[in-house]
PDB file of C-alpha atoms in Angstrom:
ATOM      1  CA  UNK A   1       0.000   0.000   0.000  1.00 46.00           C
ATOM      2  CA  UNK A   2       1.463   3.339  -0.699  1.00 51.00           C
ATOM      3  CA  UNK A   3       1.185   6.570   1.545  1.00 57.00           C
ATOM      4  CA  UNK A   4      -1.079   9.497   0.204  1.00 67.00           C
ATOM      5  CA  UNK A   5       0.939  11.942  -1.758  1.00 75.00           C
ATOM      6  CA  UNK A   6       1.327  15.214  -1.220  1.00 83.00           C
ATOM      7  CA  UNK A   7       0.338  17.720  -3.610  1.00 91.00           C
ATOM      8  CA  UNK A   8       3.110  19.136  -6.044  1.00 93.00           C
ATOM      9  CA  UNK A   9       2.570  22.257  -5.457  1.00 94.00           C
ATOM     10  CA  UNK A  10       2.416  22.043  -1.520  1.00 94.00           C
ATOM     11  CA  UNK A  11       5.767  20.593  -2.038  1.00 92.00           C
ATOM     12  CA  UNK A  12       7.926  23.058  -3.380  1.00 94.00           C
ATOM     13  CA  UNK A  13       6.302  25.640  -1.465  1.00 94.00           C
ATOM     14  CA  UNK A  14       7.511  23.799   1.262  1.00 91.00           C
ATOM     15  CA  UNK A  15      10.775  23.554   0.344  1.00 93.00           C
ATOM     16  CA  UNK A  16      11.521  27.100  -0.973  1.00 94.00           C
ATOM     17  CA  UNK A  17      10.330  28.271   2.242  1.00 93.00           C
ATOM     18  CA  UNK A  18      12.812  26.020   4.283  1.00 91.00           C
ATOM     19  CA  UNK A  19      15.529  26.891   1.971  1.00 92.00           C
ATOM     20  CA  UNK A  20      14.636  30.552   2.608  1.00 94.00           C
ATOM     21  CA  UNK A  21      14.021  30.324   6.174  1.00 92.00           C
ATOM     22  CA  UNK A  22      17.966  28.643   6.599  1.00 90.00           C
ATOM     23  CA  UNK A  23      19.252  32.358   4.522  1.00 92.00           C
ATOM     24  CA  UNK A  24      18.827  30.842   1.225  1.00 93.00           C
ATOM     25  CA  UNK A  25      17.963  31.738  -2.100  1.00 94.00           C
ATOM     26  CA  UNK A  26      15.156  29.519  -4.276  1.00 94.00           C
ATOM     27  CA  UNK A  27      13.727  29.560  -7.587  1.00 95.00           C
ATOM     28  CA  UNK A  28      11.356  27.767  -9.615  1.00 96.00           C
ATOM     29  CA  UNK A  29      13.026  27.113 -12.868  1.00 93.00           C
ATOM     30  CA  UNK A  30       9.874  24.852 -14.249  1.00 92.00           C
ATOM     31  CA  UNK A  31       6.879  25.131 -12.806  1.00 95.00           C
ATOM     32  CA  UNK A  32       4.875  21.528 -13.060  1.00 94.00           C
ATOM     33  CA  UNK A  33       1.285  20.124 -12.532  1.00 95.00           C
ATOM     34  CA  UNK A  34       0.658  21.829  -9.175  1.00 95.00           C
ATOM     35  CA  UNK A  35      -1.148  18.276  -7.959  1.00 93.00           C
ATOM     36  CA  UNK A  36       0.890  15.658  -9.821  1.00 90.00           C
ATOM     37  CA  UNK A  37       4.047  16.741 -11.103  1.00 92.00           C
ATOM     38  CA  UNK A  38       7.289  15.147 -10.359  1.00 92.00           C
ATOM     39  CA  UNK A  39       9.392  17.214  -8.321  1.00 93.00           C
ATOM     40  CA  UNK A  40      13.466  17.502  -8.635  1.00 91.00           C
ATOM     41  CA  UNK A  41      15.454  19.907  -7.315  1.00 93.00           C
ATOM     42  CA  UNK A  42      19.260  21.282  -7.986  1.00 92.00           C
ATOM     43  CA  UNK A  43      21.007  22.403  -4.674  1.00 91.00           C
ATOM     44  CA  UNK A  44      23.949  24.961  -5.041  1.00 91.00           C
ATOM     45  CA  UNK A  45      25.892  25.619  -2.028  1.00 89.00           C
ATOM     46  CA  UNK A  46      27.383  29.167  -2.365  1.00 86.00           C
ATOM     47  CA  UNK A  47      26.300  29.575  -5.883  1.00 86.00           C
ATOM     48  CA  UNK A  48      28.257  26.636  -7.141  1.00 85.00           C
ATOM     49  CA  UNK A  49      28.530  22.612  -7.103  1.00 85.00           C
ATOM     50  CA  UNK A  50      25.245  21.735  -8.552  1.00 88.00           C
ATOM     51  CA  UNK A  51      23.746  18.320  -7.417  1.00 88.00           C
ATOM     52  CA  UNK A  52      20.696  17.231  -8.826  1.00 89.00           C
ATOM     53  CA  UNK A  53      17.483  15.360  -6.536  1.00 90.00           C
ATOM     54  CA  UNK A  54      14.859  13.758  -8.007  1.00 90.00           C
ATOM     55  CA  UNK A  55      11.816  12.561  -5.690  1.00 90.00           C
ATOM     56  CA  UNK A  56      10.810   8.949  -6.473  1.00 87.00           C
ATOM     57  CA  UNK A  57       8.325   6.719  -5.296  1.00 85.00           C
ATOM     58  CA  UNK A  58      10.619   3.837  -3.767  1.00 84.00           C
ATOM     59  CA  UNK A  59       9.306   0.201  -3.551  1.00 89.00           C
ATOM     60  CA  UNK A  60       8.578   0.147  -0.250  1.00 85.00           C
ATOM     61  CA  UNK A  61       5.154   2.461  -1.625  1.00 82.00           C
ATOM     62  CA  UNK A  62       6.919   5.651   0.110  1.00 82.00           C
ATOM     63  CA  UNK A  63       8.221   8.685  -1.681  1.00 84.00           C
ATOM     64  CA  UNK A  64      12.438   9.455  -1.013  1.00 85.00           C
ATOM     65  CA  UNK A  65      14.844  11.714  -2.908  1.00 88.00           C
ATOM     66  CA  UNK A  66      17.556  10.200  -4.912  1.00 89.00           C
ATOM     67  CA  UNK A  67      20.597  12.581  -6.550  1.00 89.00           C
ATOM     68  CA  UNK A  68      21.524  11.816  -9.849  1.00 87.00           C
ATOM     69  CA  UNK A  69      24.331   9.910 -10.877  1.00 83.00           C
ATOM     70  CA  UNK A  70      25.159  11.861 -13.758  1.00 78.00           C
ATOM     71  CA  UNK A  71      28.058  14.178 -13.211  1.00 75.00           C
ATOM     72  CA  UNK A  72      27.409  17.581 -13.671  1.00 79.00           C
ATOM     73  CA  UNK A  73      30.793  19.315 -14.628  1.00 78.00           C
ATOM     74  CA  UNK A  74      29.536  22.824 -15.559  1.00 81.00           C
ATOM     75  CA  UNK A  75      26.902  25.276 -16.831  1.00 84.00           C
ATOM     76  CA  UNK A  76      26.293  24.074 -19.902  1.00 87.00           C
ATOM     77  CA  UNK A  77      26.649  20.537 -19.080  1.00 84.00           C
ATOM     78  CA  UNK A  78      23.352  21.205 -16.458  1.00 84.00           C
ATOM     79  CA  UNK A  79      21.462  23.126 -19.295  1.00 86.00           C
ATOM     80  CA  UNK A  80      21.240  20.025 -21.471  1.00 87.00           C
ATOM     81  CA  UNK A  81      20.283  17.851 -18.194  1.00 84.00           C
ATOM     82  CA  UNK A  82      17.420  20.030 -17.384  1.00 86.00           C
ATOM     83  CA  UNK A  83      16.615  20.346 -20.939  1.00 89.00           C
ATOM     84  CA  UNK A  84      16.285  16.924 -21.565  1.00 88.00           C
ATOM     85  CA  UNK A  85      14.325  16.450 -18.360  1.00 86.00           C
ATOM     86  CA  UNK A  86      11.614  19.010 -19.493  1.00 88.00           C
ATOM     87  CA  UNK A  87      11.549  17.054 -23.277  1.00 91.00           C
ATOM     88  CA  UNK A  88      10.505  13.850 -21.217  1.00 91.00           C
ATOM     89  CA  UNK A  89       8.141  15.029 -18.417  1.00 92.00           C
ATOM     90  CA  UNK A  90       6.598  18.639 -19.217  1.00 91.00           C
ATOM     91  CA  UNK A  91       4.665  18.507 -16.194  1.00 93.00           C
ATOM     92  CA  UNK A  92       7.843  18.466 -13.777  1.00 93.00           C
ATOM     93  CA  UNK A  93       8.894  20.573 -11.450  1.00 95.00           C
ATOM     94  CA  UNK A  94      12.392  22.210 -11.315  1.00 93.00           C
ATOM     95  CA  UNK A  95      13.774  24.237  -8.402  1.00 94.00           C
ATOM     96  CA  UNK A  96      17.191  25.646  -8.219  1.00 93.00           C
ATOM     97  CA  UNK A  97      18.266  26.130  -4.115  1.00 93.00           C
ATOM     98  CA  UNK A  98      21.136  27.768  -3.076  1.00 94.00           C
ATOM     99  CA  UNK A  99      21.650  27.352   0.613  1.00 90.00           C
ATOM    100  CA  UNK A 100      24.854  27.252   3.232  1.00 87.00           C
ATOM    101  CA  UNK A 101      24.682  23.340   3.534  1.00 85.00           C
ATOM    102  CA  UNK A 102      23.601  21.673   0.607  1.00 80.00           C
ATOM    103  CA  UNK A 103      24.309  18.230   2.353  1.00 80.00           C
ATOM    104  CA  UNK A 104      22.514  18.998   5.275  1.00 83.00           C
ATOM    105  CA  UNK A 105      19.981  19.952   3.335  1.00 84.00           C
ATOM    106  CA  UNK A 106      19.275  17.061   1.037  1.00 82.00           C
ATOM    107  CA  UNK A 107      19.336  15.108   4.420  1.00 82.00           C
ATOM    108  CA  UNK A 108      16.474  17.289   5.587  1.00 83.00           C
ATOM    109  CA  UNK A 109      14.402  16.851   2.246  1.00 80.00           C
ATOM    110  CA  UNK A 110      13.042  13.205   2.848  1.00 74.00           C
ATOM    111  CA  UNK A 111      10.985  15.247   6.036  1.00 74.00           C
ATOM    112  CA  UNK A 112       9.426  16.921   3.121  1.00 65.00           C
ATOM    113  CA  UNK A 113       7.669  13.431   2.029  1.00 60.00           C
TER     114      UNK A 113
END
């Protein structure tokens, strides 16, 4: 059985207002289906490193963030990622966070559901 899901849109307004409430910046690069669209995030730390979160729904029937395992070396290799990402799921949301402690962060994401 899998846990109700939380609305899309409830979502990232949750998490822009955590990542603003620890001093940091947020925007929404793609805005998705405000019930139903998948969620991923990039998290900058400082403006820099990129690392890219996708939530998934995880066998168990719960809902956890996974980062990418595709390297992202620079700008424009991170334009073409998001690119393609919007060419296979229009409805997806994107948000770009740039906080103090990205690790900490992505840690404190999974409370997020």
């Amino acid at each position: 059985m899998t846990e109700a899901r939380l609305a899309s849109s409830v979502l990232v307004g949750a998490l822009i207002r955590h990542a603003e409430g620890q001093g940091g910046f947020a925007a929404v690069l793609a805005k998705g289906d405000p019930t139903v669209g998948a969620v991923s995030v990039i998290l900058r730390e400082k403006g820099g490193n990129p690392r890219f979160f996708e939530r998934l729904l995880e066998p168990s029937g719960s809902y956890g963030w996974r980062e990418s395992d595709q390297p992202i070396e620079n700008e424009q290799d991170l334009k073409l990622f998001l690119e393609r990402r919007r060419n296979f799921d229009p409805d997806s949301w994107i948000l770009e966070l740039d906080i103090a402690s990205a690790e900490r962060f992505a840690a404190e994401m999974n409370d997020f559901g």
